[in-house]
Structures are given as C-alpha cells and as structure tokens.
Amino acid sequence: MKTVRSLCFRSLLLLIVVLPFFSCSHQGQDADTASLYDEAARFYRLKKYSDALDRYDRALAADTLNGFSQKALDALCRKSRIEFLTGRYAGAFRTWDAIRRHGGKNLPDSLHTAVALDTGKMYAELGMYGQAASVMASLRNPDAWQLFDEARFLFRAGKIIEALRIYTKLSVSDDNAIKISGLSGILDCALTGRVTGLDTPDNLAGKIAMISGRVMKMNTSPEVKIKALRIAARSLQQMEKQRPNASYLLFRALAIAQEAGYPRLVAILQYESNNLIVRKPDTYRSVIEYFGQRNMPFAKVAALFMLGRSVELTPAERIEAYRLGLAACQHYGIPATATDYVTLEREAAGELCDLLAAERRYIELFDASAMADYLEHRRLVYAGISGFRLPPGHEAVQNEIIELTRDISGLLQRKINMLEEGTGFALASVVDQAIREKQGRLIELIVEASKVDSTVPERLQPRLLTLRTLQKSLRSDEALIRFLVRDSLSTSMLVSSRELQIVTAKVTKEQVRARFTALRQRLASASPNLEAILAADDDRRWLSGTLLQSMGDRLSDYRHIIFVSRNAEPFHLLGRGPMLGSDHQVSWLFSADELLLYAAVKSQGDIVFFDASNPEKAAIYKLFHPEDQLFLSWKPMQENEDAGLKQLLKKASESGASSSDILKKAVQHSGPIGAQAWLWLGPYGAK
C-alpha cells in the first residue's frame, strides 16, 4: 500500500512539473501559427502570392496536427483562392479535397460556394468537365446561373441526358434570361441527335426568338441581358437558317453594351455580330486594334483570322492577316481545350496554304505548313503532358514539369474564357504574371531534365522547322510528302535533300475523303486476294493520279517515303504502278517537325498498335514514348491476331531495324497470320 501511495505521489509531482511546460509550448505554437496566418494575410494583400502560400502551408502544417479547426478551414479557403488566382491547379484540387474531408460542412454557405466555384472553373479550364460538374453539384443552394454552369459542364463531358434535366428545369423559369438560356441548352442537346423525344430544333429556335424580346425588356442588369442573348445566339448560329436571328440577338446585345458603357464587351460583340453575316473588313480592323491595346491576344488572333477570310480583300492582304494571326499564336499558344479557337486556327493555316499555293509562293507555303506543325506540336504537349516521364530518380523534376505545363494550359484557357463569358478581365494581369513566372521556371526545369534525357527540349519546347533544316535532316534516299487537302484545292508537297516539288489539283476535300473512305472499306475486308483487289482498285488509282501527279515519277529514286498529314490515310497503297508499300519503306507522321525528333531515337521499346481513325492519339503517345514502335491499323484485329503480330514484330525488331523494315521482315516470316499485314498496318515514325 505504501508503495502504491509513493507511486501516486511521484506521478502527481511529475504532472505538476511538466504541465506548465507543455502549456507554454502549446501557447507558443498557437502564437507562431497566428503570426504565420497574419503574415499570409499581409502578403496576400500585397499580392505576394508565393510568400502568402508559403505562410499558409507552414501554419496549416502546425495547426492541423490534431485535427482541423474552424480557423484552419477558413485558412484553407483563403489558400484555395490564391491557388485559383495563380493557376496552381494541383494544389487547388488538393485543398478542395482537404476541405471536403475535414469538415467542409461546417463552412458558411457563402465561403463553401466561393471555393467550389473557383475549383469548378479550374477543372473546366483543364477540360475536366465531369469533375467540374461534380464540384458544381456540391453547391448547397445553387442559383439558376450556377445550375446552368453545371449543365454546361455536363454537356461538354458528354453527359447529355443529365445536362438536359437541368436545362429543362431552367426552361420553365419565370426569369426570362434563365428561361432563354435553358431553352438554348435544350437546343444544343437536340442538335447532337443523341436524345429522342425532344421538340424539333426549329420549334425550339422559334421559342428562343420569341422570348428574346422579353429578355431585352427585362428590368435587370445589362450584364444579365447581354449574357442571356449571347448564350441564345451561340445556340442558334449552329443552324444555318437561324444565323440571321443569331446575328440580330448579338446586335441587340451590342446596343445594350454601348448604352451601358462596357467598352470591352462592345468590342467583343462587334466582332461576334460581324462574324455571322456582314463580315466587314473595317469592323475587323477596328476591333483588332482595340484588342491589341487592351491585352486581349486571343480575341485579336480570332479577328485577324476572320479578316483573312474577307474575300473582298486582295490575296496579299488576306495572306498578311493570316500570317499575323499565326505569329500571335506562336507567342501565346491556343490550348487543346479551346476547341473553337483550335478549329479557327487550323482553318486559317489551311486557307493561308491555299492562298500561297495559288500564288505559287512555294517557299512561303512550306513555312506556313511548318508554322501549323509547330502550333500542333505545342498543343500535343499540353494535351498529353501527363504521360511525360524521366528516368527513375528524377520524379521531382518530372512531376513539376507536368504540373507547370498543365498550369500554363489552364491559364491560357482562362484568358479565352474571359472572352467567351465577357467577365473576369480585371484578373487578366494576374493571369499574365502567373504564366510568365511558370514559363520561366519551366525553362529552368527543361534544362535540368535535358541532362538525363537529351530529347526533352525538342519534345516539350519545339522549334519552328525551316526548309533548309528539314532538307539537311533527310538522307539522300528519303523523301517527305505532305498533303494539304482543302475545300476546293489539294496541294501535295515533296521535300528531299535535293529537291522541293509542289503540285496542286482542283478537287474538293469531300471528293478525296470519299475515295479514301471507299479504299479503307476495301482494306478492312478479310478477302484472301486483298492485294490483287487493291492493286486494281479505281479509288486507289484516282487518288494516286490526283494527289501524286508528276510526283509519282520521282518516287522511284527514294527508298523511304514519309507521309505527313493530319488525317491518317493508307498512303502506302498509292502508286501508279505497284503500291508504294510493296517496294518502298513507308511511314507516317502527324507533323513534319517530328522527323527531326524521332530520327535519332533508338527504337527499343514496346510494339503498340493504334486505330488509324485517331491519329492525334498516336501522335501524343509517340511524343511521350519516342522509343516505342507504333503502327497504325486500318482494320479491326482479333485478340489472337493482335498478339501474334506483336510477337512477330517484336522478334523482327531485335535486329534494331526501322519500323518499316520490321514490318516487311515480320510479313516475310509470318505465314498465314499476317502475310498481308503490310497492307493494313502502317508504321508511325521517321524510319
């Protein structure tokens, strides 16, 4: 008993001694944490965002050791805002997850909504529309416009039925701005052709036109009326016969913006309304000047491209407009997520090539096609950066390169969203500063990564290809052929170390596409006499004569022929006599600048097959796995056929030969499993 009392006394004495020290330590920690939070808030006010984030991270690391207090949750929300402003996407998503896991329900609705809206926007900026919609769905009391954004994200994610449910709910609103936006969403769904039981597009367009008058008379802010009219106009202009109505709505929105004194919206609406029907060059010129003065580069690019389409201008004036637009893209870059702008850029590059070909300005034609390749290459980097890998042990550099590239792409999309939504221009300078900082850091990291992988700079930051550089890179027995197939003119370009030859044909894109479609259908057949059938095929002969023309006579001088085209077609089947693939090595590339990138890479990786209908997917894969050997397939393969051919190709690759050599060797020793494989398999690469 005496021993027990002694132990109790000693324990009590220990507590009396230790507790004051523990209390002082804890109070000191609280004081340090509070000081860090204060510093973070001060740096935020000074717009020193990196310093503010550093203090928040340090404070939260100490403050959350024993759980998340309300104070810590509030700090996470402030941290999230900084991550949004500076385009730290991965950090913002981690912060959102932390808020959800650790008591986000305790946040006031206004604070939760603010964080959710920022996070949803960031997911959408990266093209992750499903995740964006999921975040929007977490709002506790969403207003009608927030529901509209959720539906818009669902629609872009391909979840048409889910989007339709929200649009339908909005379409019966008593608020005419909401009502017209909901009807416009339903029209978008109807035009996909993927939903049955909807009102016809014509009837929906009629309802939108009827309600538009009520929107203009609403007693609400000019911003709301302009937003609703622009949403309606975008839906209507998808229907050719509704373009006059869409144009009218945009002109009405323009009048509202002029009366309210919104100069940026006035310029944007002048551009948009001019696009649909009128297309006056003077209007484009005036907004181009304004956009240039107001740091709106993507709007300026779009207006330059539309000026290039003005048929009343001389060819020289149109060429100059297109050149200026593409040069601006070279500096800013249109991310893959901005699909409408990507389409506009591609069409502008194609039309510029048409004009240069018609004027017989062939060196400039090559330069224009090289610029198009450069822009596509950069977009492939943005789209596929998650697949970037460095050798083991360099994960930190690798992951930071991935995050920075993704951040830059998202911030570029944010600048485009400002134009499409007509809001957020006050944050443009913050976005620009964030992009500059990230690009500077990215350059440093790429230099570091090049020490372990010398191909990294050319893969992640390509250079503009010149004709001289390409010709010096081609061996004497190699020729590169590029097809530029447009609406009314098809141009074929042959480049080798000793010549540049260009031929044109006045055939439409539809004619060429129809012939290739028929050829692919025959190619995909399982006929045992496929080679003989294709040799006598009329479509093959027509394509050979139309696209190659006099070029066909030159090809016998070359052992290896490399085709460059955005669309993967079975070019190896062309040829006036034997099919090119029967007596030449033939390969395919998405862009000409890839030739320099892959020519020096030793092929020692996996054998990978890609469906030829998705060449961009193959291009992205090759960019981030240059050592793998890719083959495009023009016919579906059974599992045993796929595995058997891969085994044959892998065995043939042990000699270290090029992909086109490997295919020939595999076919020679394949037996019945793939004796005709060279007909429906095409090597992707420079060898």
XYZ file of C-alpha atoms in Angstrom:
687
model
C 0.000 0.000 0.000
C 2.880 2.277 0.911
C 4.485 1.562 -2.477
C 1.271 2.444 -4.326
C 0.954 5.748 -2.428
C 4.563 6.556 -3.268
C 3.966 5.935 -6.999
C 0.851 8.107 -6.984
C 2.714 10.913 -5.248
C 5.560 10.753 -7.751
C 3.128 10.781 -10.692
C 1.295 13.777 -9.289
C 4.577 15.598 -8.753
C 5.623 14.840 -12.362
C 2.379 16.281 -13.704
C 2.793 19.424 -11.605
C 6.260 19.930 -13.069
C 5.553 19.002 -16.717
C 2.144 20.577 -17.350
C 3.300 24.193 -17.183
C 5.999 23.468 -19.773
C 3.505 21.694 -22.071
C 1.090 24.599 -21.709
C 3.794 27.124 -22.533
C 4.875 25.065 -25.567
C 1.305 24.797 -26.856
C 0.659 28.505 -26.335
C 3.899 29.247 -28.147
C 2.810 27.072 -31.045
C -0.554 28.873 -31.200
C 1.239 32.211 -31.194
C 3.551 31.117 -34.006
C 0.622 29.810 -36.036
C -1.355 33.007 -35.552
C 1.679 35.020 -36.607
C 2.026 32.929 -39.773
C -1.654 33.408 -40.603
C -1.251 37.177 -40.147
C 1.807 37.194 -42.385
C -0.063 35.186 -45.021
C -2.931 37.683 -44.989
C -0.496 40.608 -45.285
C 1.342 39.033 -48.234
C -1.998 38.315 -49.914
C -2.977 41.986 -49.646
C 0.382 42.920 -51.156
C -0.232 40.381 -53.978
C 2.894 38.472 -52.990
C 1.120 35.211 -53.567
C 4.055 32.805 -53.325
C 5.000 34.209 -49.903
C 1.381 34.054 -48.775
C 1.095 30.391 -49.786
C 4.340 29.565 -48.006
C 2.976 31.035 -44.740
C -0.367 29.276 -45.125
C 1.341 25.924 -45.742
C 3.572 26.327 -42.673
C 0.744 27.495 -40.455
C -1.609 24.716 -41.568
C 1.074 22.070 -41.090
C 1.253 23.032 -37.401
C -2.411 23.901 -36.924
C -3.786 20.590 -38.254
C -1.629 18.154 -36.290
C -4.597 17.311 -34.054
C -7.454 17.875 -36.485
C -8.972 20.709 -38.495
C -10.327 23.621 -36.517
C -12.691 26.201 -37.949
C -9.714 28.556 -38.134
C -7.780 26.035 -40.227
C -10.745 25.519 -42.562
C -11.039 29.266 -43.078
C -7.322 29.390 -43.870
C -7.714 26.581 -46.399
C -10.392 28.615 -48.163
C -8.110 31.660 -48.358
C -5.289 29.417 -49.586
C -7.599 27.996 -52.251
C -8.329 31.490 -53.559
C -4.629 32.205 -54.030
C -4.159 28.875 -55.827
C -7.002 29.827 -58.144
C -5.603 33.280 -58.877
C -2.110 31.968 -59.632
C -3.170 28.842 -61.535
C -1.799 26.241 -59.125
C -4.241 23.592 -60.260
C -2.904 20.524 -58.469
C -2.601 22.462 -55.209
C -6.130 23.826 -55.540
C -7.562 20.362 -56.099
C -5.716 19.032 -53.031
C -7.040 21.942 -50.984
C -10.605 21.258 -52.154
C -10.265 17.599 -51.177
C -8.917 18.599 -47.746
C -11.868 20.944 -47.174
C -14.353 18.216 -48.145
C -12.701 15.573 -45.958
C -12.159 17.686 -42.888
C -15.355 19.441 -42.028
C -16.332 21.350 -45.122
C -19.929 21.032 -43.913
C -19.075 23.463 -41.133
C -18.192 26.230 -43.572
C -20.711 29.024 -44.129
C -22.583 28.583 -47.404
C -21.008 31.699 -48.915
C -17.464 30.502 -48.209
C -18.146 26.961 -49.442
C -19.736 28.341 -52.606
C -16.778 30.638 -53.327
C -14.256 27.783 -53.062
C -16.453 25.413 -55.085
C -16.920 27.938 -57.887
C -13.166 28.529 -58.164
C -12.460 24.790 -58.111
C -15.142 24.010 -60.689
C -13.751 26.681 -63.008
C -10.257 25.229 -62.682
C -11.392 21.721 -63.580
C -13.218 23.149 -66.603
C -10.150 25.143 -67.680
C -8.235 21.871 -67.915
C -11.044 20.265 -69.926
C -12.057 18.042 -66.988
C -15.742 18.814 -67.382
C -17.077 15.809 -65.486
C -15.126 16.806 -62.375
C -16.194 20.427 -62.846
C -19.851 19.400 -62.918
C -19.349 17.234 -59.822
C -17.959 20.202 -57.889
C -20.856 22.399 -59.028
C -23.275 19.714 -57.869
C -21.854 20.085 -54.345
C -23.233 23.629 -54.005
C -25.794 23.702 -51.207
C -28.166 26.327 -52.557
C -27.141 26.947 -56.160
C -28.748 29.817 -58.010
C -30.080 29.416 -61.535
C -26.878 30.563 -63.258
C -24.812 28.131 -61.207
C -27.185 25.339 -62.255
C -26.736 26.471 -65.855
C -22.948 26.176 -65.488
C -23.329 22.682 -64.050
C -25.465 21.688 -67.040
C -22.958 23.259 -69.423
C -20.132 21.220 -67.909
C -22.221 18.047 -68.052
C -22.972 18.695 -71.720
C -19.284 19.166 -72.530
C -18.495 15.983 -70.625
C -20.861 14.119 -72.951
C -23.491 13.573 -70.246
C -26.296 14.880 -72.436
C -29.231 13.378 -70.529
C -28.051 14.754 -67.183
C -27.478 18.177 -68.731
C -30.911 18.060 -70.360
C -32.630 17.542 -66.998
C -31.152 20.780 -65.683
C -31.790 22.714 -68.899
C -35.420 21.560 -68.852
C -35.841 22.802 -65.284
C -34.366 26.180 -66.209
C -36.533 26.470 -69.331
C -39.706 26.876 -67.242
C -38.278 29.639 -65.047
C -40.228 32.850 -64.559
C -36.982 34.727 -65.207
C -36.801 35.186 -68.989
C -32.975 35.363 -69.021
C -32.850 31.970 -67.312
C -35.662 30.638 -69.475
C -33.951 31.517 -72.766
C -30.666 30.038 -71.516
C -32.404 26.781 -70.570
C -34.105 26.583 -73.982
C -30.765 27.247 -75.674
C -29.284 24.334 -73.742
C -32.144 22.083 -74.851
C -31.500 23.156 -78.457
C -27.831 22.203 -78.042
C -28.928 18.765 -76.806
C -31.394 18.358 -79.676
C -28.747 19.214 -82.261
C -26.497 16.396 -81.040
C -29.040 13.882 -82.388
C -28.403 11.723 -79.322
C -31.683 12.386 -77.499
C -35.131 11.257 -78.581
C -38.469 12.806 -77.699
C -37.335 16.431 -77.770
C -39.063 19.269 -79.534
C -37.674 19.876 -83.027
C -34.748 22.296 -83.377
C -36.920 24.595 -85.500
C -39.603 24.810 -82.790
C -37.004 25.382 -80.088
C -35.386 28.128 -82.171
C -38.806 29.760 -82.566
C -39.374 29.754 -78.808
C -35.925 31.268 -78.232
C -36.636 34.030 -80.754
C -39.979 34.773 -79.092
C -38.534 35.018 -75.573
C -35.572 37.121 -76.710
C -37.867 40.159 -76.983
C -38.891 39.725 -73.357
C -35.253 39.474 -72.312
C -34.469 42.827 -73.928
C -37.317 44.445 -71.960
C -36.330 42.940 -68.603
C -35.756 45.204 -65.627
C -32.393 43.670 -64.809
C -28.710 44.498 -65.149
C -27.231 44.958 -68.641
C -24.734 42.161 -67.901
C -27.513 39.622 -67.413
C -29.315 40.600 -70.619
C -26.088 40.510 -72.637
C -25.153 37.115 -71.181
C -28.552 35.587 -71.993
C -28.604 36.973 -75.551
C -25.059 35.699 -76.269
C -25.959 32.219 -74.980
C -29.035 32.151 -77.217
C -27.111 33.428 -80.249
C -24.436 30.737 -79.886
C -27.055 28.021 -79.924
C -28.995 29.491 -82.846
C -25.974 30.044 -85.075
C -25.425 26.266 -85.250
C -28.423 26.217 -87.641
C -27.691 27.892 -90.964
C -31.195 29.298 -91.400
C -31.160 30.721 -87.856
C -27.962 32.708 -88.352
C -29.908 35.939 -89.158
C -31.752 35.598 -85.829
C -28.480 34.914 -84.025
C -26.957 37.978 -85.685
C -29.924 40.099 -84.605
C -29.568 38.997 -80.966
C -25.885 39.869 -80.979
C -26.567 43.306 -82.442
C -29.174 43.881 -79.707
C -26.643 42.794 -77.089
C -24.148 45.197 -78.687
C -26.607 48.070 -78.354
C -27.127 47.236 -74.664
C -23.367 47.155 -74.062
C -22.898 50.504 -75.825
C -25.654 52.120 -73.782
C -24.251 50.713 -70.529
C -20.703 51.844 -71.353
C -18.896 48.470 -71.400
C -16.071 49.030 -73.931
C -14.598 45.508 -73.785
C -17.989 43.901 -74.331
C -18.714 46.395 -77.118
C -15.574 45.303 -78.986
C -16.282 41.596 -78.407
C -19.879 41.947 -79.593
C -18.827 43.995 -82.618
C -16.569 41.098 -83.564
C -19.188 38.393 -82.859
C -22.069 40.144 -84.613
C -19.891 40.942 -87.640
C -18.888 37.280 -87.936
C -22.286 35.832 -88.673
C -23.455 37.600 -91.828
C -21.937 41.023 -92.543
C -18.180 40.354 -92.163
C -16.968 43.879 -92.907
C -13.158 44.130 -93.041
C -13.248 47.606 -91.467
C -15.040 46.232 -88.402
C -12.414 43.531 -88.000
C -9.622 46.096 -88.371
C -11.106 48.339 -85.684
C -11.520 45.548 -83.128
C -8.064 44.136 -83.945
C -6.560 47.475 -82.929
C -8.681 47.638 -79.772
C -7.908 44.061 -78.721
C -4.207 44.696 -79.224
C -4.311 47.768 -76.987
C -6.276 46.035 -74.228
C -4.180 42.868 -73.786
C -6.764 40.588 -75.413
C -4.459 38.470 -77.624
C -6.854 35.611 -78.344
C -9.592 37.997 -79.452
C -7.045 39.743 -81.683
C -5.968 36.398 -83.177
C -9.565 35.404 -83.924
C -10.307 38.776 -85.544
C -7.160 38.523 -87.699
C -8.230 35.085 -88.899
C -11.700 36.371 -89.759
C -10.154 39.337 -91.578
C -8.179 36.805 -93.622
C -11.479 35.237 -94.703
C -12.716 38.524 -96.178
C -12.966 37.676 -99.873
C -13.139 41.346 -100.901
C -9.531 41.802 -99.815
C -6.634 41.127 -102.159
C -4.756 37.809 -101.753
C -1.775 39.742 -100.378
C -3.947 41.393 -97.698
C -5.526 38.100 -96.725
C -2.125 36.394 -96.551
C -0.821 39.140 -94.270
C -3.832 38.846 -91.917
C -3.391 35.093 -91.617
C 0.355 35.444 -91.071
C -0.105 37.980 -88.285
C -2.693 35.751 -86.602
C -0.488 32.659 -86.713
C 2.511 34.668 -85.482
C 0.452 35.761 -82.473
C -0.472 32.127 -81.825
C 3.236 31.318 -81.845
C 3.716 33.670 -78.883
C 0.589 32.804 -76.884
C -0.480 29.315 -77.944
C -4.063 28.079 -78.166
C -4.565 25.168 -75.739
C -6.233 21.940 -76.853
C -9.212 22.665 -74.580
C -10.237 25.730 -76.641
C -11.841 23.663 -79.403
C -13.495 26.543 -81.280
C -10.256 28.525 -81.386
C -8.287 25.426 -82.398
C -10.674 24.891 -85.308
C -10.349 28.552 -86.306
C -6.545 28.365 -86.200
C -6.411 25.148 -88.259
C -8.746 26.578 -90.883
C -6.694 29.772 -91.041
C -3.462 27.808 -91.538
C -5.093 25.741 -94.292
C -6.524 28.773 -96.064
C -3.155 30.523 -95.882
C -1.552 27.498 -97.534
C -4.233 27.564 -100.259
C -3.548 31.224 -100.992
C 0.211 30.709 -101.111
C -0.139 27.655 -103.355
C -2.435 29.538 -105.739
C 0.114 32.381 -105.863
C 2.934 29.833 -106.418
C 4.816 31.177 -103.405
C 6.181 27.760 -102.561
C 8.909 28.574 -100.039
C 6.383 30.602 -98.055
C 3.952 27.701 -98.400
C 6.445 25.412 -96.697
C 6.981 27.992 -93.938
C 3.222 28.263 -93.359
C 2.847 24.490 -93.123
C 5.807 24.409 -90.706
C 4.113 27.028 -88.530
C 0.954 24.897 -88.454
C 3.083 21.907 -87.390
C 4.742 23.940 -84.660
C 1.400 25.027 -83.203
C 0.030 21.484 -83.337
C 3.156 20.137 -81.631
C 2.769 22.568 -78.729
C -0.866 21.612 -78.396
C 0.052 17.918 -78.260
C 2.384 18.754 -75.366
C -0.442 20.463 -73.478
C -2.863 17.625 -74.207
C -0.574 14.733 -73.295
C 1.807 16.103 -70.668
C 0.554 13.650 -68.032
C 2.386 10.934 -69.992
C 5.781 12.651 -69.671
C 8.388 10.508 -67.933
C 12.036 10.890 -66.920
C 14.331 8.044 -65.849
C 13.835 6.748 -62.273
C 15.292 9.031 -59.638
C 14.148 12.232 -61.347
C 10.482 12.150 -60.362
C 10.572 15.560 -58.655
C 11.667 17.369 -61.829
C 9.328 15.247 -63.943
C 6.272 15.992 -61.793
C 6.978 19.715 -61.594
C 7.291 19.872 -65.399
C 3.923 18.125 -65.699
C 2.261 20.489 -63.210
C 3.705 23.663 -64.726
C 2.748 22.684 -68.284
C -0.767 21.871 -67.153
C -0.978 25.134 -65.210
C 0.057 27.186 -68.249
C -2.518 25.426 -70.442
C -5.256 26.090 -67.882
C -4.350 29.764 -67.539
C -4.345 30.232 -71.316
C -7.837 28.732 -71.352
C -8.852 31.151 -68.577
C -7.926 34.088 -70.806
C -10.091 32.624 -73.559
C -12.951 32.082 -71.092
C -12.845 35.789 -70.257
C -13.787 36.493 -73.869
C -16.458 33.809 -74.089
C -18.086 34.796 -70.791
C -17.478 38.527 -71.088
C -16.238 38.786 -67.493
C -13.107 38.495 -65.363
C -10.960 40.964 -67.303
C -9.723 42.509 -64.038
C -7.761 39.302 -63.413
C -6.016 39.319 -66.807
C -2.825 40.914 -65.461
C -2.642 38.357 -62.624
C -3.011 35.553 -65.172
C -0.296 37.040 -67.388
C 2.099 37.343 -64.469
C 1.432 33.742 -63.408
C 2.052 32.476 -66.961
C 5.349 34.375 -67.209
C 6.578 33.015 -63.889
C 5.622 29.452 -64.771
C 7.183 29.651 -68.216
C 10.440 30.910 -66.685
C 10.517 28.091 -64.168
C 9.618 25.565 -66.867
C 12.608 26.611 -68.966
C 14.889 26.021 -65.967
C 13.418 22.564 -65.378
C 13.675 21.534 -69.027
C 17.365 22.429 -68.981
C 17.714 20.256 -65.872
C 15.760 17.388 -67.460
C 17.881 17.528 -70.637
C 20.869 16.343 -68.596
C 19.229 12.907 -68.242
C 17.208 12.886 -71.496
C 18.554 14.969 -74.383
C 15.255 14.747 -76.317
C 13.257 16.665 -73.680
C 13.830 20.218 -75.048
C 12.778 19.327 -78.600
C 9.792 17.347 -77.377
C 8.448 19.883 -74.874
C 9.565 23.164 -76.466
C 9.758 22.591 -80.225
C 11.441 24.986 -82.637
C 9.972 26.250 -85.866
C 11.162 23.995 -88.693
C 12.793 25.583 -91.743
C 13.061 24.071 -95.214
C 16.844 24.115 -95.014
C 16.851 22.269 -91.673
C 14.465 19.628 -92.976
C 16.432 19.046 -96.169
C 19.672 18.700 -94.219
C 17.985 16.139 -91.950
C 16.741 13.901 -94.764
C 19.038 11.193 -96.105
C 19.676 11.098 -99.835
C 17.271 8.150 -100.245
C 14.445 9.674 -98.164
C 11.541 11.848 -99.300
C 8.851 13.567 -97.265
C 5.424 14.029 -98.850
C 2.848 16.339 -97.360
C -0.802 16.507 -98.456
C -2.822 19.677 -97.797
C -6.372 18.750 -98.779
C -8.780 21.684 -98.559
C -12.304 22.636 -99.597
C -11.534 23.373 -103.250
C -7.810 22.786 -103.672
C -5.490 19.905 -102.853
C -1.773 20.586 -102.606
C 0.960 17.941 -102.492
C 4.500 18.801 -101.457
C 7.589 16.601 -101.900
C 10.737 17.520 -99.968
C 14.038 15.695 -100.153
C 17.664 16.605 -99.554
C 17.921 17.771 -103.154
C 14.508 18.995 -104.262
C 11.210 20.686 -103.410
C 8.320 19.812 -105.706
C 4.735 21.021 -105.306
C 1.654 20.093 -107.335
C -1.961 21.180 -106.944
C -5.294 19.758 -108.026
C -8.688 21.464 -108.094
C -10.516 18.705 -106.280
C -12.566 19.111 -103.143
C -11.870 17.717 -99.716
C -15.131 15.778 -99.968
C -14.020 14.053 -103.163
C -10.676 12.999 -101.697
C -12.275 11.922 -98.419
C -14.923 9.840 -100.196
C -12.272 7.994 -102.231
C -10.167 7.271 -99.162
C -13.257 6.091 -97.267
C -14.055 3.599 -100.014
C -10.412 2.458 -100.100
C -10.348 1.932 -96.326
C -13.526 -0.122 -96.514
C -11.931 -2.484 -99.022
C -8.752 -2.536 -96.969
C -10.652 -3.674 -93.874
C -12.162 -6.638 -95.679
C -10.935 -10.164 -94.991
C -10.505 -11.127 -98.630
C -7.685 -13.652 -99.267
C -6.900 -11.832 -102.549
C -6.773 -8.396 -100.927
C -3.505 -7.317 -102.539
C -4.736 -8.070 -106.055
C -8.076 -6.392 -105.366
C -6.411 -3.227 -104.096
C -3.919 -3.134 -106.961
C -6.815 -2.881 -109.417
C -8.926 -0.556 -107.242
C -10.284 2.500 -109.100
C -10.280 4.708 -105.999
C -6.614 3.915 -105.365
C -5.747 4.797 -108.955
C -7.770 8.024 -108.847
C -6.097 9.134 -105.608
C -2.645 8.294 -106.960
C -3.173 10.289 -110.125
C -4.826 13.243 -108.377
C -2.567 13.653 -105.354
C 0.799 12.489 -106.678
C 0.574 13.549 -110.342
C 4.091 14.089 -111.719
C 5.497 13.428 -108.273
C 4.805 9.742 -108.746
C 7.550 9.505 -111.352
C 10.105 10.836 -108.872
C 9.404 8.383 -106.064
C 11.340 5.507 -107.613
C 14.520 7.438 -106.686
C 13.771 7.074 -102.981
C 13.945 4.076 -100.678
C 11.988 5.558 -97.769
C 8.878 7.747 -98.148
C 7.484 9.631 -95.136
C 3.934 10.930 -95.422
C 2.805 13.891 -93.300
C -0.883 14.543 -92.801
C -3.333 15.423 -90.034
C -5.547 12.581 -91.234
C -4.069 9.102 -91.257
C -4.886 7.574 -94.616
C -3.393 4.434 -96.239
C -0.963 6.448 -98.347
C 1.254 3.372 -98.724
C -1.362 1.965 -101.133
C -0.854 4.840 -103.578
C 1.320 4.465 -106.661
C 0.800 4.449 -110.412
C 2.373 1.043 -110.806
C 2.961 -1.154 -107.782
C 1.654 0.120 -104.480
C 4.307 2.193 -102.725
C 4.300 -0.031 -99.665
C 5.239 -3.086 -101.728
C 8.646 -1.835 -102.850
C 9.378 1.150 -100.573
C 9.711 1.707 -96.865
C 6.736 3.899 -95.971
C 5.934 5.613 -92.670
C 3.558 8.310 -91.447
C 3.855 11.409 -89.233
C 1.348 13.861 -87.803
C 3.710 16.812 -88.370
C 6.969 17.339 -90.256
C 8.957 18.533 -87.241
C 8.598 15.072 -85.700
C 11.084 13.780 -88.268
C 13.967 15.572 -86.541
C 12.770 14.405 -83.158
C 12.461 10.684 -83.881
C 15.180 10.158 -86.486
C 17.889 9.887 -83.824
C 15.849 7.886 -81.288
C 16.757 4.233 -80.971
C 13.644 2.063 -81.170
C 13.878 -0.383 -78.319
C 10.547 -0.207 -76.539
C 7.183 -1.882 -76.917
C 5.206 -2.632 -80.073
C 1.997 -0.597 -79.908
C -0.999 -0.581 -82.289
C -3.298 2.426 -82.736
C -6.539 2.675 -84.651
C -5.802 4.839 -87.700
C -9.060 6.732 -87.134
C -7.465 8.535 -84.163
C -4.055 9.727 -85.388
C -3.785 12.504 -82.804
C -3.860 9.911 -80.031
C -0.976 8.081 -81.693
C 0.948 11.349 -82.099
C 0.578 12.175 -78.401
C 1.677 8.698 -77.384
C 4.743 8.791 -79.629
C 5.719 12.219 -78.306
C 5.967 10.888 -74.765
C 7.151 7.351 -75.633
C 9.553 8.007 -78.527
C 11.400 4.701 -78.049
C 8.246 2.601 -78.621
C 7.407 1.402 -82.126
C 3.931 2.440 -83.230
C 1.801 1.011 -86.015
C -1.480 2.394 -87.311
C -4.120 -0.175 -88.140
C -6.747 0.313 -90.851
C -8.777 -2.717 -89.854
C -10.037 -4.152 -86.566
C -7.929 -7.029 -85.251
C -8.946 -10.042 -83.236
C -7.136 -10.554 -79.940
C -5.130 -13.538 -81.198
C -4.237 -11.679 -84.394
C -3.102 -8.631 -82.395
C -0.940 -10.722 -80.055
C 0.505 -12.804 -82.902
C 1.522 -9.785 -84.953
C 3.067 -8.048 -81.959
C 5.119 -11.147 -81.263
C 6.311 -11.302 -84.873
C 7.152 -7.598 -84.940
C 8.946 -7.785 -81.616
C 11.061 -10.660 -82.864
C 11.902 -8.786 -86.061
C 12.814 -5.668 -84.049
C 15.640 -7.453 -82.258
C 17.894 -6.600 -85.190
C 17.345 -2.890 -84.413
C 15.890 -2.091 -87.849
C 13.385 0.664 -88.576
C 9.656 0.125 -88.099
C 9.083 -0.134 -91.842
C 11.881 -2.724 -92.119
C 10.461 -4.637 -89.169
C 7.050 -4.798 -90.801
C 8.498 -6.231 -94.016
C 10.593 -8.814 -92.171
C 7.671 -9.864 -89.996
C 5.442 -10.306 -93.036
C 8.059 -12.384 -94.860
C 8.198 -14.864 -91.977
C 4.628 -14.592 -90.752
C 2.908 -17.414 -92.589
C -0.883 -17.195 -92.730
C -1.171 -14.952 -89.634
C -0.050 -11.794 -91.386
C 1.152 -12.306 -94.948
C -0.847 -9.242 -95.973
C -0.251 -7.245 -92.792
C 1.736 -4.576 -94.659
C -1.497 -3.636 -96.423
C -3.403 -2.654 -93.277
C -0.596 -1.785 -90.860
C 1.393 1.443 -91.243
C 4.499 2.396 -89.234
C 4.341 5.704 -87.348
C 7.683 7.487 -87.204
C 10.658 8.815 -89.108
C 12.162 5.427 -90.043
